[in-house]
PDB file of C-alpha atoms in Angstrom:
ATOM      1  CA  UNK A   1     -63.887 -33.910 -97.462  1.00 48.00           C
ATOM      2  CA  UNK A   2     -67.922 -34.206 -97.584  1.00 51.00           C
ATOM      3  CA  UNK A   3     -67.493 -37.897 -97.972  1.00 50.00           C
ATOM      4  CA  UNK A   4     -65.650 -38.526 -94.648  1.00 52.00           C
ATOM      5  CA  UNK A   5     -68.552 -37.547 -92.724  1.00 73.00           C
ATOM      6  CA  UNK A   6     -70.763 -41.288 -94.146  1.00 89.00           C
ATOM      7  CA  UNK A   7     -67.754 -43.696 -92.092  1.00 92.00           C
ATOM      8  CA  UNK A   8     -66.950 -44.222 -88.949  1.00 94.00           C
ATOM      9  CA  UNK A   9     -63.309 -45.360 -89.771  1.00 94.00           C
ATOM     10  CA  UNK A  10     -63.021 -44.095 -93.288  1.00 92.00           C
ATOM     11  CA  UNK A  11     -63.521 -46.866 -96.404  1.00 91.00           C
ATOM     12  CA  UNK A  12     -64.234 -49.341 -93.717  1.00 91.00           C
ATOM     13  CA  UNK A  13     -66.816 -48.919 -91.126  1.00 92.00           C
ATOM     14  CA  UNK A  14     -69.817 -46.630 -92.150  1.00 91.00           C
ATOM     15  CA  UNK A  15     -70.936 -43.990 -89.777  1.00 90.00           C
ATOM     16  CA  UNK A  16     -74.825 -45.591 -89.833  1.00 87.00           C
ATOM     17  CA  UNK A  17     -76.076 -49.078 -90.518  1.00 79.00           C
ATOM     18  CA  UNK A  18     -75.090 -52.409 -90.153  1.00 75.00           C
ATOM     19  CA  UNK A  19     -71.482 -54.154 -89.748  1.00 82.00           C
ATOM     20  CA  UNK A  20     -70.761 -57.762 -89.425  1.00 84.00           C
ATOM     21  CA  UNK A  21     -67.700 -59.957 -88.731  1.00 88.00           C
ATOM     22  CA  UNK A  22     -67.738 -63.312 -89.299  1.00 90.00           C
ATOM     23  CA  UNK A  23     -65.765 -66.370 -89.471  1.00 92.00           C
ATOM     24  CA  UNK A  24     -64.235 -69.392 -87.746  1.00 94.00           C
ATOM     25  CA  UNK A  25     -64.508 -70.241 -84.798  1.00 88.00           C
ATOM     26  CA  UNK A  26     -60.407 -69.101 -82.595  1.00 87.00           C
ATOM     27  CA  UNK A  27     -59.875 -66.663 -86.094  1.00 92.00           C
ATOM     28  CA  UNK A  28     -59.265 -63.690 -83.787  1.00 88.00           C
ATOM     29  CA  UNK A  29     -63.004 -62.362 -84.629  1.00 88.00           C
ATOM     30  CA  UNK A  30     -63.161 -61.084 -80.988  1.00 84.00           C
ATOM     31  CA  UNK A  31     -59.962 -59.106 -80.768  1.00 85.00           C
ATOM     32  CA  UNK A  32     -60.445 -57.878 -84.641  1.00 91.00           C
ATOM     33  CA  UNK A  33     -63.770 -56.014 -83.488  1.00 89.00           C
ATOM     34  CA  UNK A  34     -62.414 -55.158 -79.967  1.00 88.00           C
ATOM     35  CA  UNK A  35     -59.578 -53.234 -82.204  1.00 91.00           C
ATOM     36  CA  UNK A  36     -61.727 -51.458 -83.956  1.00 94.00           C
ATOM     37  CA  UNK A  37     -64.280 -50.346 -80.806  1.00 91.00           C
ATOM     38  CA  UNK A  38     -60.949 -49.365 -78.783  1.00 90.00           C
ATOM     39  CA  UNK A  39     -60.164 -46.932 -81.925  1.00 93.00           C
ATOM     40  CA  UNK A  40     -63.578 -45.769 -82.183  1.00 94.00           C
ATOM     41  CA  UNK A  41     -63.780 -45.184 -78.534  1.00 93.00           C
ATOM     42  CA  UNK A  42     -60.822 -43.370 -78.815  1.00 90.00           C
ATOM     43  CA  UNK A  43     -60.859 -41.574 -81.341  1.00 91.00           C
ATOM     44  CA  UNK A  44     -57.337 -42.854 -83.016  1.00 89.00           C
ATOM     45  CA  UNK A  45     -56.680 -43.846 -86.284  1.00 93.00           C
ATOM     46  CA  UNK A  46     -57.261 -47.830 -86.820  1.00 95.00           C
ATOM     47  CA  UNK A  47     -54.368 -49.209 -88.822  1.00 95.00           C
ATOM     48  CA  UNK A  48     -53.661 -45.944 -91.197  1.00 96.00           C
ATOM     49  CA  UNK A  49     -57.472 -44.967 -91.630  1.00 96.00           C
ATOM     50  CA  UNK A  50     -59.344 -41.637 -90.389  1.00 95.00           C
ATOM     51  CA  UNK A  51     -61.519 -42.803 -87.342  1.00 95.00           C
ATOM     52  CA  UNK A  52     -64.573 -40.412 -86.182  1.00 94.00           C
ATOM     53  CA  UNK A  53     -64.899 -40.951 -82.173  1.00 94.00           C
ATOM     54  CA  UNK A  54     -67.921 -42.209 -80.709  1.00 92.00           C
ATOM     55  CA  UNK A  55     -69.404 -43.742 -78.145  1.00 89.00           C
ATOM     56  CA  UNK A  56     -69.345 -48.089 -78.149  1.00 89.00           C
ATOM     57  CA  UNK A  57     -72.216 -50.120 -76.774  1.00 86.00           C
ATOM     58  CA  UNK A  58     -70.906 -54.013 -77.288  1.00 85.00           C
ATOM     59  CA  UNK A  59     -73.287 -56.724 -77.125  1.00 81.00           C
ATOM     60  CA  UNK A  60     -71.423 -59.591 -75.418  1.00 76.00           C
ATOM     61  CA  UNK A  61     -73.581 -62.152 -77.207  1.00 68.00           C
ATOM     62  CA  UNK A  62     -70.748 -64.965 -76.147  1.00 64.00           C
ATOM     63  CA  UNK A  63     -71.234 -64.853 -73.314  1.00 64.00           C
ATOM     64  CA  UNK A  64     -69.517 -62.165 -70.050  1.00 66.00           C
ATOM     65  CA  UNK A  65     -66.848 -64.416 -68.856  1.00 69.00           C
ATOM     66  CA  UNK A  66     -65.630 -65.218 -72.202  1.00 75.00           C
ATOM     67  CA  UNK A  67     -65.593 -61.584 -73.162  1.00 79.00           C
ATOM     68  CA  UNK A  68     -63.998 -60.233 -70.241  1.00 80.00           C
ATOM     69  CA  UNK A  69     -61.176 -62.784 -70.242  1.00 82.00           C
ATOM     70  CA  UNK A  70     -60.369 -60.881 -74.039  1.00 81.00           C
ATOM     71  CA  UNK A  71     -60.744 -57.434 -73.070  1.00 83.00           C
ATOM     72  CA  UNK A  72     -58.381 -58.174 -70.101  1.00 85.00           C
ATOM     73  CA  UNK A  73     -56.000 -59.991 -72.806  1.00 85.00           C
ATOM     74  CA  UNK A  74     -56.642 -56.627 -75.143  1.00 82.00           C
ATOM     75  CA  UNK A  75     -56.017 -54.127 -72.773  1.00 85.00           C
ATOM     76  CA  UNK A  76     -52.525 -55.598 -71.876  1.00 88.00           C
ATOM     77  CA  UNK A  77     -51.322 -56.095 -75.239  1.00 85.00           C
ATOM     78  CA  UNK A  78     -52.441 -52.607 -76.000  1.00 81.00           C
ATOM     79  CA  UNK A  79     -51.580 -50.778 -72.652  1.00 83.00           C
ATOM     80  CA  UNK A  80     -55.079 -49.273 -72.576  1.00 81.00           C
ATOM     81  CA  UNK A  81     -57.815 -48.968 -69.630  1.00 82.00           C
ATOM     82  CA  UNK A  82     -61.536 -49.744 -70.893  1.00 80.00           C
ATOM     83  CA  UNK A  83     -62.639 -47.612 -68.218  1.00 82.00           C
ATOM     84  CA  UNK A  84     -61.187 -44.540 -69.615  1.00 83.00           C
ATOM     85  CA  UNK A  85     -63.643 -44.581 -73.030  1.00 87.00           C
ATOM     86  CA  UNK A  86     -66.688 -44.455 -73.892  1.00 90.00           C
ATOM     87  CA  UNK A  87     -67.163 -47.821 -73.743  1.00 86.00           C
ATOM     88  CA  UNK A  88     -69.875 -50.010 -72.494  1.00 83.00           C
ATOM     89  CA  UNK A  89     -71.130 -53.745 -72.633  1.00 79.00           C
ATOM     90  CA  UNK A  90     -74.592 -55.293 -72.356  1.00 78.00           C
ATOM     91  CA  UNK A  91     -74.552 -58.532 -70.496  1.00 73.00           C
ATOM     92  CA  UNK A  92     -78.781 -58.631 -70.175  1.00 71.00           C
ATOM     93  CA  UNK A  93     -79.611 -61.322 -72.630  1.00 71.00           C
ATOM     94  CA  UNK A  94     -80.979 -59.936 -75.407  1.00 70.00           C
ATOM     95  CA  UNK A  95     -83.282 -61.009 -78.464  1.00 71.00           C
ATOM     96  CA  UNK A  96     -82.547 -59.393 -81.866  1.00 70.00           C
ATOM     97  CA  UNK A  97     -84.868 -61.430 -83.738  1.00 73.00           C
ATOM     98  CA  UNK A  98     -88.017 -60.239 -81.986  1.00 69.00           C
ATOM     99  CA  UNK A  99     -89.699 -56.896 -83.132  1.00 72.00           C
ATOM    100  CA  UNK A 100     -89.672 -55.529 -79.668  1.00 71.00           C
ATOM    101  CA  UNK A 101     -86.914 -53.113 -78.470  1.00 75.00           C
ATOM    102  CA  UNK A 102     -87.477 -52.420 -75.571  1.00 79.00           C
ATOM    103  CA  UNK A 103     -85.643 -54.854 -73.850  1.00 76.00           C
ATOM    104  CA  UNK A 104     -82.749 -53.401 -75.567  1.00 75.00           C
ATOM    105  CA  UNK A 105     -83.221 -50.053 -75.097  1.00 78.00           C
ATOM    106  CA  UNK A 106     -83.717 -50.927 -71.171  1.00 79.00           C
ATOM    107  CA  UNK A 107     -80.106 -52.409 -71.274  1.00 76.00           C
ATOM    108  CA  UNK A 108     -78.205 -50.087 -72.645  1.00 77.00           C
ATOM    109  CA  UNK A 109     -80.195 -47.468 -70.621  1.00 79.00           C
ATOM    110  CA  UNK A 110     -79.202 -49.172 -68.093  1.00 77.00           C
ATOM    111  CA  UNK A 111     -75.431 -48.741 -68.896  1.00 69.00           C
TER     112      UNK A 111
END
């Protein structure tokens, strides 16, 4: 189907632009978008719906302790090794709001 080919994980993630996850704070936002980057990354299914593999770059934004201390938590529950996907984290502080990429770009170079 032509139509597969505009998501990422079909009717629920598209395959360009913007995505965003929000709520409480403890909701399980973290481990909701870690599920879905794990699938991606992997190329399986997330909860019944076509994925299309592809390569993750996650911006740990909370902070690197916090983060790791959940992907550690994930990759138990899940019995899966970030190291085997395509799967990579920028630590660098970075500033979204400013018009300049390059900092950006640098850091995920740099990964």
């Amino acid at each position: 189907n032509h139509t597969h080919n505009h998501w990422r994980i079909k009717n629920i993630l598209p395959q360009t632009g913007l995505a965003m996850v929000f709520g409480e704070s403890g909701c399980g936002k973290t481990f909701f978008v870690l599920d879905i980057c794990f699938a991606v990354a992997g190329g399986n299914n997330w909860n019944g719906y076509k994925v299309r593999e592809g390569r993750i770059c996650y911006i740990a934004a909370e902070g690197v302790m916090g983060i790791k201390q959940r992907i550690n938590a994930y990759e138990k529950s899940r019995s899966v090794a970030l190291e085997s996907l395509p799967f990579y984290f920028i630590t660098a502080s970075v500033n979204l709001h400013k018009d300049d990429d390059k900092p950006l770009i640098k850091a995920i170079q740099d990964n």
